[in-house]
CSV table of C-alpha atoms (C1' of nucleotides) in Angstrom, one decimal:
chain,number,residue,atom,x,y,z
A,1,MET,CA,204.6,218.0,231.4
A,2,SER,CA,204.1,219.8,228.1
A,3,GLU,CA,202.2,216.7,227.0
A,4,GLY,CA,200.1,216.9,230.0
A,5,ARG,CA,199.2,220.5,229.3
A,6,LYS,CA,198.2,219.6,225.8
A,7,LEU,CA,195.9,216.9,227.0
A,8,GLN,CA,194.5,219.2,229.5
A,9,ALA,CA,193.9,221.9,226.9
A,10,TYR,CA,192.3,219.4,224.7
A,11,SER,CA,190.1,218.1,227.4
A,12,GLY,CA,189.2,221.7,228.2
A,13,GLU,CA,188.2,222.1,224.6
A,14,SER,CA,185.9,219.1,224.8
A,15,LEU,CA,184.3,220.5,227.9
A,16,LEU,CA,183.8,223.9,226.3
A,17,PHE,CA,182.1,222.2,223.5
A,18,LEU,CA,178.7,223.4,224.1
A,19,THR,CA,179.3,227.1,223.8
A,20,ASP,CA,176.6,229.2,222.2
A,21,GLU,CA,179.0,229.7,219.3
A,22,GLN,CA,179.4,226.0,218.7
A,23,LEU,CA,175.7,225.5,218.9
A,24,ARG,CA,175.1,228.3,216.5
A,25,GLN,CA,177.4,226.7,214.0
A,26,GLY,CA,175.6,223.5,214.3
A,27,ILE,CA,172.3,225.3,213.7
A,28,GLU,CA,173.5,227.0,210.6
A,29,ALA,CA,175.2,223.9,209.3
A,30,MET,CA,171.8,222.1,209.7
A,31,PHE,CA,170.0,224.9,207.9
A,32,PHE,CA,172.4,225.0,204.9
A,33,ALA,CA,172.8,221.3,204.7
A,34,TYR,CA,169.1,220.7,204.5
A,35,ARG,CA,168.9,222.8,201.4
A,36,GLY,CA,171.5,220.7,199.8
A,37,PHE,CA,169.8,217.6,201.0
A,38,THR,CA,166.5,218.4,199.2
A,39,ALA,CA,168.0,220.2,196.2
A,40,ASP,CA,168.4,217.3,193.8
A,41,PRO,CA,165.0,215.7,194.3
A,42,ASP,CA,163.4,219.2,194.2
A,43,ARG,CA,164.8,219.7,190.7
A,44,ILE,CA,163.5,216.4,189.4
A,45,LEU,CA,160.1,216.9,190.9
A,46,SER,CA,159.5,220.4,189.7
A,47,ASP,CA,160.1,219.3,186.1
A,48,LYS,CA,157.2,216.9,186.6
A,49,GLY,CA,154.9,219.4,188.4
A,50,TYR,CA,155.3,217.8,191.8
A,51,GLY,CA,156.7,219.1,195.1
A,52,ARG,CA,158.4,218.0,198.2
A,53,ALA,CA,155.1,216.7,199.6
A,54,HIS,CA,154.9,214.2,196.7
A,55,HIS,CA,158.4,213.0,197.3
A,56,ARG,CA,157.7,212.3,201.0
A,57,ALA,CA,154.6,210.3,200.2
A,58,ILE,CA,156.4,208.3,197.5
A,59,HIS,CA,159.4,207.7,199.7
A,60,PHE,CA,157.4,206.2,202.6
A,61,ILE,CA,155.0,204.3,200.4
A,62,ASN,CA,158.1,202.7,198.9
A,63,ARG,CA,159.6,202.0,202.3
A,64,ALA,CA,156.4,200.4,203.6
A,65,PRO,CA,154.4,199.1,200.7
A,66,GLY,CA,150.8,198.5,201.7
A,67,THR,CA,150.8,201.1,204.4
A,68,THR,CA,147.5,202.6,205.2
A,69,VAL,CA,146.6,206.3,204.9
A,70,ASN,CA,146.4,206.7,208.6
A,71,ASN,CA,149.9,205.2,209.1
A,72,LEU,CA,151.3,207.5,206.4
A,73,LEU,CA,149.7,210.5,208.2
A,74,SER,CA,151.4,209.7,211.4
A,75,ILE,CA,154.8,209.3,209.7
A,76,LEU,CA,154.5,212.5,207.7
A,77,GLY,CA,152.9,214.6,210.4
A,78,VAL,CA,150.4,216.4,208.2
A,79,THR,CA,146.7,216.5,208.1
A,80,LYS,CA,144.7,214.1,206.0
A,81,GLN,CA,143.3,216.9,203.8
A,82,SER,CA,146.8,217.9,203.0
A,83,LEU,CA,148.0,214.4,202.3
A,84,ASN,CA,144.9,213.5,200.4
A,85,ARG,CA,145.5,216.3,197.9
A,86,VAL,CA,148.9,214.9,197.2
A,87,LEU,CA,147.8,211.3,197.1
A,88,ARG,CA,144.9,212.1,194.8
A,89,THR,CA,147.2,213.5,192.2
A,90,LEU,CA,149.6,210.6,192.5
A,91,ILE,CA,146.8,208.1,192.1
A,92,GLU,CA,145.3,210.1,189.1
A,93,ASP,CA,148.7,210.1,187.5
A,94,GLY,CA,149.1,206.4,188.0
A,95,LEU,CA,152.1,206.5,190.3
A,96,VAL,CA,150.3,205.2,193.4
A,97,GLU,CA,147.7,202.5,193.7
A,98,SER,CA,145.1,202.4,196.5
A,99,ARG,CA,143.6,199.1,197.4
A,100,VAL,CA,140.7,198.5,199.7
A,101,GLY,CA,141.8,196.5,202.7
A,102,THR,CA,140.8,192.8,202.9
A,103,ALA,CA,140.7,192.4,206.7
A,104,ASP,CA,139.4,195.9,207.4
A,105,LYS,CA,137.6,197.3,204.4
A,106,ARG,CA,137.7,200.8,205.8
A,107,GLU,CA,141.4,200.9,205.2
A,108,ARG,CA,143.2,201.8,202.0
A,109,HIS,CA,146.5,200.1,201.4
A,110,LEU,CA,149.0,202.2,199.3
A,111,PHE,CA,151.4,200.8,196.7
A,112,LEU,CA,153.7,202.3,194.1
A,113,THR,CA,152.9,201.3,190.5
A,114,ASP,CA,155.8,200.6,188.2
A,115,ALA,CA,155.8,204.2,187.1
A,116,GLY,CA,155.8,205.3,190.7
A,117,ALA,CA,158.6,202.9,191.6
A,118,ASP,CA,160.5,204.4,188.6
A,119,LEU,CA,160.2,207.9,189.9
A,120,GLU,CA,161.0,206.8,193.4
A,121,GLY,CA,164.2,205.3,192.0
A,122,GLN,CA,165.2,208.5,190.3
A,123,LEU,CA,164.6,210.6,193.4
A,124,SER,CA,166.4,208.3,195.8
A,125,ASP,CA,169.3,207.8,193.4
A,126,ALA,CA,169.8,211.5,193.3
A,127,GLN,CA,169.5,211.9,197.1
A,128,ARG,CA,171.7,208.9,197.8
A,129,ALA,CA,174.4,210.2,195.5
A,130,ARG,CA,174.6,213.4,197.4
A,131,MET,CA,174.6,211.6,200.7
A,132,ARG,CA,177.2,209.2,199.5
A,133,ALA,CA,179.5,212.0,198.4
A,134,ALA,CA,179.1,213.7,201.8
A,135,PHE,CA,179.7,210.5,203.7
A,136,ARG,CA,182.7,209.6,201.6
A,137,ASN,CA,184.1,213.1,202.0
A,138,ALA,CA,183.6,213.1,205.8
A,139,GLY,CA,184.8,209.6,206.5
A,140,PRO,CA,183.2,206.6,208.4
A,141,GLU,CA,183.7,208.0,211.9
A,142,ALA,CA,182.1,211.3,211.0
A,143,VAL,CA,179.1,209.3,209.6
A,144,ALA,CA,178.5,207.5,212.9
A,145,GLY,CA,178.6,210.9,214.7
A,146,PHE,CA,176.3,212.4,212.2
A,147,ARG,CA,173.7,209.7,212.7
A,148,LYS,CA,174.1,209.8,216.4
A,149,VAL,CA,173.4,213.6,216.7
A,150,LEU,CA,170.5,213.5,214.2
A,151,GLU,CA,168.9,210.7,216.1
A,152,ALA,CA,169.2,212.6,219.3
A,153,MET,CA,167.4,215.5,217.8
A,154,ILE,CA,164.3,213.7,216.7
A,155,GLU,CA,161.2,214.3,218.8
A,156,PRO,CA,160.4,211.5,221.2
A,157,ASP,CA,157.1,210.6,219.5
A,158,LEU,CA,158.6,210.4,216.1
A,159,LYS,CA,161.7,208.6,217.4
A,160,ARG,CA,159.6,205.4,217.7
A,161,THR,CA,158.4,205.7,214.2
A,162,TYR,CA,161.9,206.4,213.0
A,163,VAL,CA,163.5,203.5,214.8
A,164,ARG,CA,160.8,201.1,213.6
A,165,LEU,CA,161.5,202.2,210.0
A,166,ARG,CA,165.2,202.1,210.5
A,167,ASP,CA,165.3,198.6,211.8
A,168,SER,CA,162.9,197.3,209.2
A,169,GLY,CA,165.6,197.7,206.5
A,170,GLN,CA,166.2,195.0,203.9
B,1,MET,CA,194.3,185.9,215.9
B,2,SER,CA,190.7,186.3,217.1
B,3,GLU,CA,191.6,189.9,217.7
B,4,GLY,CA,192.9,190.2,214.2
B,5,ARG,CA,189.6,188.8,212.9
B,6,LYS,CA,187.6,191.3,214.8
B,7,LEU,CA,189.7,194.1,213.5
B,8,GLN,CA,189.3,192.8,210.0
B,9,ALA,CA,185.6,192.5,210.4
B,10,TYR,CA,185.4,196.0,211.8
B,11,SER,CA,187.4,197.3,209.0
B,12,GLY,CA,185.1,195.4,206.6
B,13,GLU,CA,182.2,197.1,208.2
B,14,SER,CA,183.8,200.5,207.6
B,15,LEU,CA,184.3,199.7,204.0
B,16,LEU,CA,180.8,198.5,203.6
B,17,PHE,CA,179.7,201.8,205.0
B,18,LEU,CA,178.1,203.2,201.9
B,19,THR,CA,175.5,200.6,201.2
B,20,ASP,CA,172.2,201.9,200.0
B,21,GLU,CA,170.8,200.8,203.3
B,22,GLN,CA,173.2,203.0,205.3
B,23,LEU,CA,172.5,205.9,203.0
B,24,ARG,CA,168.7,205.4,203.3
B,25,GLN,CA,169.1,205.5,207.1
B,26,GLY,CA,171.0,208.8,206.8
B,27,ILE,CA,168.3,210.2,204.6
B,28,GLU,CA,165.6,209.3,207.0
B,29,ALA,CA,167.5,210.5,210.0
B,30,MET,CA,167.9,213.8,208.2
B,31,PHE,CA,164.2,214.0,207.5
B,32,PHE,CA,163.0,213.3,211.0
B,33,ALA,CA,165.8,215.3,212.7
B,34,TYR,CA,164.9,218.4,210.7
B,35,ARG,CA,161.4,218.3,212.0
B,36,GLY,CA,162.8,218.3,215.6
B,37,PHE,CA,165.2,221.0,214.7
B,38,THR,CA,162.5,223.4,213.7
B,39,ALA,CA,159.8,222.3,216.1
B,40,ASP,CA,160.5,224.6,219.1
B,41,PRO,CA,160.9,227.8,217.1
B,42,ASP,CA,157.8,226.9,215.0
B,43,ARG,CA,155.7,226.7,218.2
B,44,ILE,CA,157.0,230.1,219.5
B,45,LEU,CA,156.4,231.7,216.1
B,46,SER,CA,152.9,230.4,215.4
B,47,ASP,CA,151.7,231.9,218.7
B,48,LYS,CA,152.8,235.3,217.3
B,49,GLY,CA,151.5,234.8,213.8
B,50,TYR,CA,154.8,234.3,212.2
B,51,GLY,CA,156.3,231.4,210.3
B,52,ARG,CA,159.6,229.8,209.6
B,53,ALA,CA,160.5,232.5,207.0
B,54,HIS,CA,160.3,235.1,209.6
B,55,HIS,CA,162.7,233.1,211.8
B,56,ARG,CA,165.2,232.8,209.0
B,57,ALA,CA,165.1,236.5,208.3
B,58,ILE,CA,165.5,237.4,212.0
B,59,HIS,CA,168.3,234.9,212.5
B,60,PHE,CA,170.5,236.2,209.7
B,61,ILE,CA,169.8,239.9,210.4
B,62,ASN,CA,171.0,239.2,213.9
B,63,ARG,CA,174.0,237.4,212.6
B,64,ALA,CA,175.0,240.2,210.2
B,65,PRO,CA,173.4,243.5,211.4
B,66,GLY,CA,173.3,246.1,208.7
B,67,THR,CA,173.1,243.5,205.9
B,68,THR,CA,171.4,244.5,202.7
B,69,VAL,CA,168.2,243.0,201.3
B,70,ASN,CA,170.2,241.6,198.4
B,71,ASN,CA,172.7,240.0,200.7
B,72,LEU,CA,170.0,238.4,202.8
B,73,LEU,CA,168.4,237.1,199.6
B,74,SER,CA,171.6,235.2,198.6
B,75,ILE,CA,171.8,233.7,202.1
B,76,LEU,CA,168.2,232.6,202.2
B,77,GLY,CA,167.9,231.5,198.6
B,78,VAL,CA,164.4,232.8,198.0
B,79,THR,CA,163.1,235.4,195.7
B,80,LYS,CA,163.2,239.0,196.8
B,81,GLN,CA,159.4,239.3,196.6
B,82,SER,CA,159.1,236.4,199.0
B,83,LEU,CA,161.6,237.9,201.4
B,84,ASN,CA,160.0,241.3,201.0
B,85,ARG,CA,156.6,240.2,202.3
B,86,VAL,CA,158.2,238.8,205.4
B,87,LEU,CA,160.4,241.9,205.9
B,88,ARG,CA,157.5,244.2,205.5
B,89,THR,CA,155.5,242.5,208.3
B,90,LEU,CA,158.6,242.5,210.5
B,91,ILE,CA,159.2,246.2,209.9
B,92,GLU,CA,155.5,247.0,210.4
B,93,ASP,CA,155.5,245.1,213.7
B,94,GLY,CA,158.6,247.0,214.8
B,95,LEU,CA,161.0,244.0,215.0
B,96,VAL,CA,163.2,245.1,212.1
B,97,GLU,CA,164.5,248.5,211.1
B,98,SER,CA,165.3,249.3,207.5
B,99,ARG,CA,167.8,252.2,206.9
B,100,VAL,CA,168.5,253.7,203.5
B,101,GLY,CA,172.1,253.2,202.6
B,102,THR,CA,174.4,256.2,202.9
B,103,ALA,CA,177.0,255.2,200.2
B,104,ASP,CA,174.4,253.7,197.9
B,105,LYS,CA,170.8,255.0,198.5
B,106,ARG,CA,169.4,252.0,196.6
B,107,GLU,CA,170.4,249.7,199.4
B,108,ARG,CA,168.4,249.1,202.6
B,109,HIS,CA,170.4,248.1,205.6
B,110,LEU,CA,168.5,245.8,208.0
B,111,PHE,CA,168.8,245.8,211.8
B,112,LEU,CA,166.8,244.2,214.6
B,113,THR,CA,165.1,246.6,217.0
B,114,ASP,CA,165.1,245.8,220.7
B,115,ALA,CA,161.8,243.9,220.3
B,116,GLY,CA,163.3,242.0,217.4
B,117,ALA,CA,166.4,241.1,219.3
B,118,ASP,CA,164.1,239.9,222.1
B,119,LEU,CA,162.2,237.5,219.8
B,120,GLU,CA,165.5,236.4,218.3
B,121,GLY,CA,166.7,235.5,221.7
B,122,GLN,CA,163.7,233.5,222.5
B,123,LEU,CA,163.9,231.6,219.2
B,124,SER,CA,167.6,230.8,219.4
B,125,ASP,CA,167.4,229.9,223.1
B,126,ALA,CA,164.9,227.3,222.2
B,127,GLN,CA,166.8,226.0,219.2
B,128,ARG,CA,170.1,226.0,221.1
B,129,ALA,CA,168.5,224.1,223.9
B,130,ARG,CA,167.5,221.2,221.6
B,131,MET,CA,170.8,221.3,219.9
B,132,ARG,CA,172.7,221.3,223.2
B,133,ALA,CA,170.7,218.3,224.4
B,134,ALA,CA,171.4,216.4,221.2
B,135,PHE,CA,175.1,217.3,221.4
B,136,ARG,CA,175.4,216.3,225.0
B,137,ASN,CA,173.6,213.1,224.3
B,138,ALA,CA,175.7,212.1,221.4
B,139,GLY,CA,179.1,213.2,222.8
B,140,PRO,CA,181.9,215.5,221.5
B,141,GLU,CA,183.2,213.1,218.8
B,142,ALA,CA,179.8,212.6,217.4
B,143,VAL,CA,179.4,216.4,217.2
B,144,ALA,CA,182.5,216.8,215.1
B,145,GLY,CA,181.3,214.1,212.7
B,146,PHE,CA,177.9,215.7,212.6
B,147,ARG,CA,179.3,219.0,211.5
B,148,LYS,CA,181.7,217.4,209.0
B,149,VAL,CA,179.0,215.5,207.2
B,150,LEU,CA,176.6,218.4,207.2
B,151,GLU,CA,179.2,220.7,205.8
B,152,ALA,CA,180.0,218.2,203.0
B,153,MET,CA,176.3,218.2,202.1
B,154,ILE,CA,176.0,222.0,201.5
B,155,GLU,CA,175.8,223.1,197.8
B,156,PRO,CA,179.2,224.6,196.7
B,157,ASP,CA,177.7,228.0,196.0
B,158,LEU,CA,176.2,228.2,199.5
B,159,LYS,CA,179.3,226.7,201.1
B,160,ARG,CA,181.1,230.0,200.7
B,161,THR,CA,178.3,231.9,202.3
B,162,TYR,CA,178.2,229.3,205.1
B,163,VAL,CA,181.9,229.4,205.8
B,164,ARG,CA,182.1,233.2,205.8
B,165,LEU,CA,179.3,233.3,208.3
B,166,ARG,CA,180.7,230.4,210.4
B,167,ASP,CA,184.1,232.1,210.6
B,168,SER,CA,182.7,235.5,211.5
B,169,GLY,CA,181.6,234.2,214.9
B,170,GLN,CA,182.2,236.2,218.0
C,1,DT,C1',173.3,263.3,179.9
C,2,DT,C1',171.3,259.4,178.9
C,3,DG,C1',170.7,254.5,178.8
C,4,DG,C1',171.6,250.3,181.2
C,5,DA,C1',172.3,247.8,185.5
C,6,DA,C1',171.3,247.2,190.2
C,7,DT,C1',168.2,247.6,194.3
C,8,DG,C1',164.0,247.2,196.2
C,9,DT,C1',158.5,247.4,196.1
C,10,DC,C1',153.9,246.1,194.6
C,11,DA,C1',150.4,242.8,192.4
C,12,DA,C1',148.8,238.5,191.4
C,13,DC,C1',149.1,233.6,191.4
C,14,DA,C1',150.2,228.5,193.0
C,15,DA,C1',151.6,224.9,196.2
C,16,DG,C1',150.9,223.1,200.3
C,17,DG,C1',150.2,223.6,205.0
C,18,DC,C1',145.9,224.3,208.4
C,19,DT,C1',140.9,223.9,210.6
C,20,DG,C1',136.1,222.7,210.5
C,21,DA,C1',132.2,220.3,208.8
C,22,DC,C1',130.2,216.5,206.7
C,23,DG,C1',129.2,211.9,204.3
C,24,DT,C1',130.0,207.0,203.8
C,25,DA,C1',131.3,202.6,204.8
C,26,DA,C1',132.8,199.4,208.1
C,27,DG,C1',133.8,197.6,212.5
C,28,DC,C1',132.7,197.1,217.4
C,29,DT,C1',129.8,196.8,221.7
C,30,DC,C1',125.9,196.3,224.2
D,1,DG,C1',119.9,195.1,215.5
D,2,DA,C1',121.0,200.0,217.4
D,3,DG,C1',124.2,203.0,218.2
D,4,DC,C1',129.0,204.5,218.8
D,5,DT,C1',133.5,204.7,216.9
D,6,DT,C1',137.0,204.4,213.3
D,7,DA,C1',139.0,205.1,208.6
D,8,DC,C1',138.8,207.6,204.8
D,9,DG,C1',137.4,211.0,201.3
D,10,DT,C1',135.9,215.6,200.3
D,11,DC,C1',134.2,220.5,200.3
D,12,DA,C1',135.1,225.2,201.7
D,13,DG,C1',138.1,228.5,203.3
D,14,DC,C1',142.1,230.3,205.4
D,15,DC,C1',147.4,231.3,205.9
D,16,DT,C1',152.3,231.1,204.8
D,17,DT,C1',155.6,231.2,201.6
D,18,DG,C1',157.2,230.2,197.3
D,19,DT,C1',156.8,231.9,192.2
D,20,DT,C1',156.8,235.5,187.9
D,21,DG,C1',156.0,240.1,185.9
D,22,DA,C1',155.8,245.0,186.0
D,23,DC,C1',157.6,249.1,188.0
D,24,DA,C1',160.1,253.0,190.6
D,25,DT,C1',164.4,254.6,192.2
D,26,DT,C1',169.2,255.2,192.1
D,27,DC,C1',173.8,254.7,190.5
D,28,DC,C1',177.3,254.5,187.0
D,29,DA,C1',179.6,254.5,182.7
D,30,DA,C1',179.6,255.5,177.8
DNA sequence: TTGGAATGTCAACAAGGCTGACGTAAGCTC
DNA sequence: GAGCTTACGTCAGCCTTGTTGACATTCCAA
């Protein structure tokens, strides 16, 4: 009987899960965690005169070498003028290479140079280290939940892009 | 026997959890999810000529009415000049009230006006709705894991601020 | 009472978003 | 081949939001 009550209470808690209070905590956790998430790369980048925008470009060029400008635009969700400013500096600095397409010469295919891959390595090493620490700290089951909630929060349009990328892993 | 193998395989999977591939997926999930997380408030704000910075200020003034500028600075992690610009427009527009401190006249205590509380309601309703949908979609256990990983990702300095805020809930 | 520390404001600048307009080259369709 | 469309780059100009530096006010302690 007492056991039954406990279970009922527990079950009640699960049903009460979506109180505004719980949601608010999730929102604030997301806010503060994202700061930590970007903190290490931001430090590395600012030393070199780059910003978060450069990181995003480098990350996704590394993930999908040979991607076109248009494709990158749809992943990043910015305007081409905005991306172009970033890409121009990365190309000038010799971190990214832009090759005219062979099948369709209007397209430019983007690749990291050795120097670009080197910076990418630094950035993702730092970011993975923090993610690894958080994962280890929280445990395997928590990680599965983490991913599940995050994936449910992605906008439907982007979800397709995300899944394609996710499932193209090595 | 076959059951034993399955368990072993499963356990092996759990141990393999922290491959670079898994970490990369976590990183990208975080990136895309944060876009979704801010999308709804961003839409509401841009109609009114405000940005994400205004949202952050409004959110935390609502959470801790009477907070000082300095306190808000340490929560938001920006420079006071940056915050000041945002606060000035919110005060001019009658969404935030700034009262000179009684004990220490150097301090300004910040409050939402009725209009400010109204906007705050709109913003957090929208953000909670998305969070609620994601939570419901992912299930209670996933939510616990989500929170656990996020909390482990917060920078140590901010963690104290976060926990204080979290535990001050209604 | 005076000098330093703390709090907040103002000015100026940079990064990185945005829109709009335009040019060029290449592909596609009739 | 002519004309439309697509992909990309770029110029100009705007806004938000971050930065540093200089400054006024207030408090407090030597």
